[in-house]
């Protein structure tokens, strides 16, 4: 089924339509749903946070519903830097430009996100935008760092900056390895004025 939506930029409208169709499919006896989203540029150049927020909503929907969601980006329509940022919030990518990003951020449940890989100066801006996008809708976000191999000073600063970007937000980091927790302490971030809690 093809959904012709009046505002393709509004992810909430799209997800409401997909949920409606999913309920209809279940009533008709289908056991799984696949969603293909053809992504077209709708935001101003450089507005990575808005784009990442939409992509993270789709990922959260996939995690909650068990649906398979495929987002198609035509490389001729997008800036290369934007595609690199978007790849960080997708579990997999394929295509002629596909290259594994340094880190990935993906839904692990409501207001909970897994992070894996390396968060360093090369991808700190993308990480900051992804975390900001995740914190837009909720006062507390949980980040699972079980698979984070390393986070450098730029990555830690990006995390703190994202938490401070929106008032009254709090980020709880769980599963960080001993080295990450030690670096966090040595960088001076284990204080009450930093809205990021590095849980043991």
Short mmCIF file of C-alpha atoms in Angstrom, two decimals:
data_model
loop_
_atom_site.label_atom_id
_atom_site.label_comp_id
_atom_site.label_asym_id
_atom_site.label_seq_id
_atom_site.Cartn_x
_atom_site.Cartn_y
_atom_site.Cartn_z
CA UNK A 1 0.00 0.00 0.00
CA UNK A 2 1.25 3.49 -0.84
CA UNK A 3 0.38 6.28 1.56
CA UNK A 4 0.02 9.68 -0.10
CA UNK A 5 0.36 11.97 2.90
CA UNK A 6 -0.35 15.71 2.79
CA UNK A 7 2.77 16.57 4.80
CA UNK A 8 5.58 14.09 4.31
CA UNK A 9 7.83 16.18 6.55
CA UNK A 10 5.65 15.44 9.57
CA UNK A 11 6.85 12.12 10.95
CA UNK A 12 4.02 12.01 13.51
CA UNK A 13 1.45 12.13 10.69
CA UNK A 14 3.30 9.42 8.80
CA UNK A 15 3.63 7.18 11.87
CA UNK A 16 -0.06 7.60 12.71
CA UNK A 17 -0.92 6.45 9.18
CA UNK A 18 1.50 3.52 9.38
CA UNK A 19 0.10 2.46 12.78
CA UNK A 20 -3.44 2.63 11.36
CA UNK A 21 -2.43 0.45 8.42
CA UNK A 22 -0.56 -1.92 10.75
CA UNK A 23 -3.71 -2.45 12.84
CA UNK A 24 -5.67 -3.11 9.65
CA UNK A 25 -3.03 -5.61 8.47
CA UNK A 26 -3.17 -7.47 11.80
CA UNK A 27 -6.98 -7.64 11.59
CA UNK A 28 -6.63 -9.10 8.10
CA UNK A 29 -4.30 -11.83 9.34
CA UNK A 30 -0.88 -10.49 8.34
CA UNK A 31 1.89 -11.29 10.80
CA UNK A 32 4.52 -8.71 9.86
CA UNK A 33 4.76 -5.24 8.41
CA UNK A 34 7.42 -3.71 6.21
CA UNK A 35 7.65 0.05 5.77
CA UNK A 36 9.58 1.68 2.94
CA UNK A 37 10.11 5.39 3.47
CA UNK A 38 11.50 7.29 0.52
CA UNK A 39 13.23 10.26 2.13
CA UNK A 40 13.33 13.58 0.31
CA UNK A 41 15.05 16.73 1.57
CA UNK A 42 12.46 18.80 3.43
CA UNK A 43 14.58 20.65 5.98
CA UNK A 44 16.94 23.51 5.54
CA UNK A 45 20.52 22.50 4.75
CA UNK A 46 22.37 21.81 7.97
CA UNK A 47 19.25 21.09 10.02
CA UNK A 48 20.57 17.67 10.95
CA UNK A 49 18.83 17.58 14.32
CA UNK A 50 15.32 17.74 12.81
CA UNK A 51 16.16 15.02 10.30
CA UNK A 52 17.73 12.80 12.95
CA UNK A 53 14.70 13.29 15.20
CA UNK A 54 12.45 11.94 12.42
CA UNK A 55 14.74 8.99 11.79
CA UNK A 56 14.93 8.15 15.49
CA UNK A 57 11.11 8.21 15.71
CA UNK A 58 10.97 5.67 12.89
CA UNK A 59 13.55 3.51 14.67
CA UNK A 60 11.56 3.71 17.91
CA UNK A 61 8.42 2.66 15.99
CA UNK A 62 10.28 -0.30 14.48
CA UNK A 63 11.55 -1.39 17.92
CA UNK A 64 8.08 -1.10 19.49
CA UNK A 65 6.09 -2.72 16.69
CA UNK A 66 8.50 -5.29 15.30
CA UNK A 67 8.07 -3.75 11.85
CA UNK A 68 10.90 -3.68 9.34
CA UNK A 69 11.56 -0.09 8.29
CA UNK A 70 13.69 0.75 5.26
CA UNK A 71 14.58 4.40 4.59
CA UNK A 72 15.70 5.16 1.06
CA UNK A 73 17.88 8.22 0.45
CA UNK A 74 18.78 9.21 -3.12
CA UNK A 75 22.36 10.38 -2.90
CA UNK A 76 21.92 13.01 -5.63
CA UNK A 77 19.34 14.82 -3.46
CA UNK A 78 21.34 14.96 -0.23
CA UNK A 79 24.57 16.50 0.98
CA UNK A 80 27.23 13.88 1.72
CA UNK A 81 27.66 15.15 5.31
CA UNK A 82 23.92 14.79 5.93
CA UNK A 83 23.96 11.18 4.72
CA UNK A 84 26.92 10.45 6.98
CA UNK A 85 24.98 11.82 9.98
CA UNK A 86 21.86 9.85 9.07
CA UNK A 87 23.81 6.59 8.79
CA UNK A 88 24.69 6.92 12.50
CA UNK A 89 21.04 6.43 13.51
CA UNK A 90 20.35 3.41 11.29
CA UNK A 91 21.26 -0.14 12.33
CA UNK A 92 22.42 -0.97 8.80
CA UNK A 93 23.03 0.70 5.47
CA UNK A 94 23.63 -0.43 1.94
CA UNK A 95 24.29 1.19 -1.40
CA UNK A 96 27.14 2.64 -3.38
CA UNK A 97 27.99 5.26 -0.72
CA UNK A 98 27.50 3.00 2.28
CA UNK A 99 30.28 3.06 4.83
CA UNK A 100 30.02 2.01 8.43
CA UNK A 101 29.81 5.07 10.67
CA UNK A 102 32.08 5.37 13.71
CA UNK A 103 29.12 5.03 16.08
CA UNK A 104 25.49 4.00 15.91
CA UNK A 105 22.53 5.06 18.04
CA UNK A 106 19.38 2.93 17.96
CA UNK A 107 16.20 2.40 19.96
CA UNK A 108 16.25 -0.14 22.77
CA UNK A 109 12.79 0.74 24.09
CA UNK A 110 10.79 3.79 25.09
CA UNK A 111 13.15 6.72 25.77
CA UNK A 112 16.10 4.31 25.74
CA UNK A 113 18.85 4.25 23.13
CA UNK A 114 21.80 1.97 22.58
CA UNK A 115 25.08 3.45 21.42
CA UNK A 116 27.92 1.41 19.95
CA UNK A 117 31.29 2.02 18.34
CA UNK A 118 33.63 4.96 18.88
CA UNK A 119 32.50 8.50 19.68
CA UNK A 120 35.43 10.79 18.93
CA UNK A 121 36.20 14.21 17.48
CA UNK A 122 35.39 13.08 13.94
CA UNK A 123 31.79 12.18 14.77
CA UNK A 124 31.14 14.33 17.86
CA UNK A 125 28.92 16.74 15.92
CA UNK A 126 26.75 13.90 14.60
CA UNK A 127 26.58 12.35 18.08
CA UNK A 128 25.55 15.69 19.58
CA UNK A 129 22.78 16.09 16.99
CA UNK A 130 21.53 12.52 17.56
CA UNK A 131 21.41 12.93 21.35
CA UNK A 132 19.68 16.31 21.03
CA UNK A 133 17.11 14.72 18.76
CA UNK A 134 16.48 11.92 21.26
CA UNK A 135 16.02 14.37 24.14
CA UNK A 136 13.49 16.56 22.33
CA UNK A 137 10.40 14.69 23.52
CA UNK A 138 11.21 13.51 27.01
CA UNK A 139 12.82 14.93 30.16
CA UNK A 140 14.93 11.82 30.83
CA UNK A 141 16.71 9.72 28.23
CA UNK A 142 18.62 6.51 28.90
CA UNK A 143 21.71 5.75 26.81
CA UNK A 144 23.14 2.22 26.90
CA UNK A 145 26.94 2.33 26.43
CA UNK A 146 27.55 -1.45 26.68
CA UNK A 147 29.03 -1.53 23.16
CA UNK A 148 30.84 1.83 23.22
CA UNK A 149 34.51 1.06 22.70
CA UNK A 150 35.74 4.58 23.36
CA UNK A 151 34.50 8.13 23.86
CA UNK A 152 37.10 10.89 23.75
CA UNK A 153 37.01 14.42 25.19
CA UNK A 154 35.12 15.76 22.16
CA UNK A 155 32.53 12.98 22.46
CA UNK A 156 32.03 13.62 26.18
CA UNK A 157 31.69 17.36 25.53
CA UNK A 158 29.13 16.62 22.79
CA UNK A 159 27.11 14.52 25.25
CA UNK A 160 27.14 17.21 27.95
CA UNK A 161 26.34 19.96 25.44
CA UNK A 162 23.36 17.96 24.13
CA UNK A 163 22.01 17.51 27.66
CA UNK A 164 22.38 21.22 28.40
CA UNK A 165 20.90 22.29 25.05
CA UNK A 166 17.31 21.82 26.22
CA UNK A 167 16.41 22.92 29.76
CA UNK A 168 15.23 20.40 32.33
CA UNK A 169 16.69 17.44 30.42
CA UNK A 170 18.60 14.59 32.02
CA UNK A 171 20.58 11.78 30.43
CA UNK A 172 21.38 8.57 32.27
CA UNK A 173 24.25 6.55 30.80
CA UNK A 174 24.22 2.85 31.69
CA UNK A 175 26.63 0.04 30.90
CA UNK A 176 29.70 2.18 30.30
CA UNK A 177 32.96 0.29 30.73
CA UNK A 178 35.47 1.16 33.44
CA UNK A 179 37.70 3.20 31.13
CA UNK A 180 34.81 5.36 29.92
CA UNK A 181 33.67 5.99 33.52
CA UNK A 182 37.23 6.82 34.61
CA UNK A 183 37.70 9.28 31.72
CA UNK A 184 34.34 10.86 32.59
CA UNK A 185 35.48 11.39 36.19
CA UNK A 186 38.90 12.72 35.17
CA UNK A 187 37.26 15.19 32.76
CA UNK A 188 35.36 16.65 35.72
CA UNK A 189 31.86 15.77 34.49
CA UNK A 190 30.80 13.81 37.61
CA UNK A 191 29.22 16.87 39.23
CA UNK A 192 25.66 17.84 40.06
CA UNK A 193 25.65 20.73 37.58
CA UNK A 194 26.15 18.31 34.64
CA UNK A 195 22.77 16.85 33.60
CA UNK A 196 24.37 13.53 32.63
CA UNK A 197 24.57 10.67 35.14
CA UNK A 198 27.19 8.02 34.44
CA UNK A 199 25.60 5.07 36.26
CA UNK A 200 27.80 2.30 37.60
#
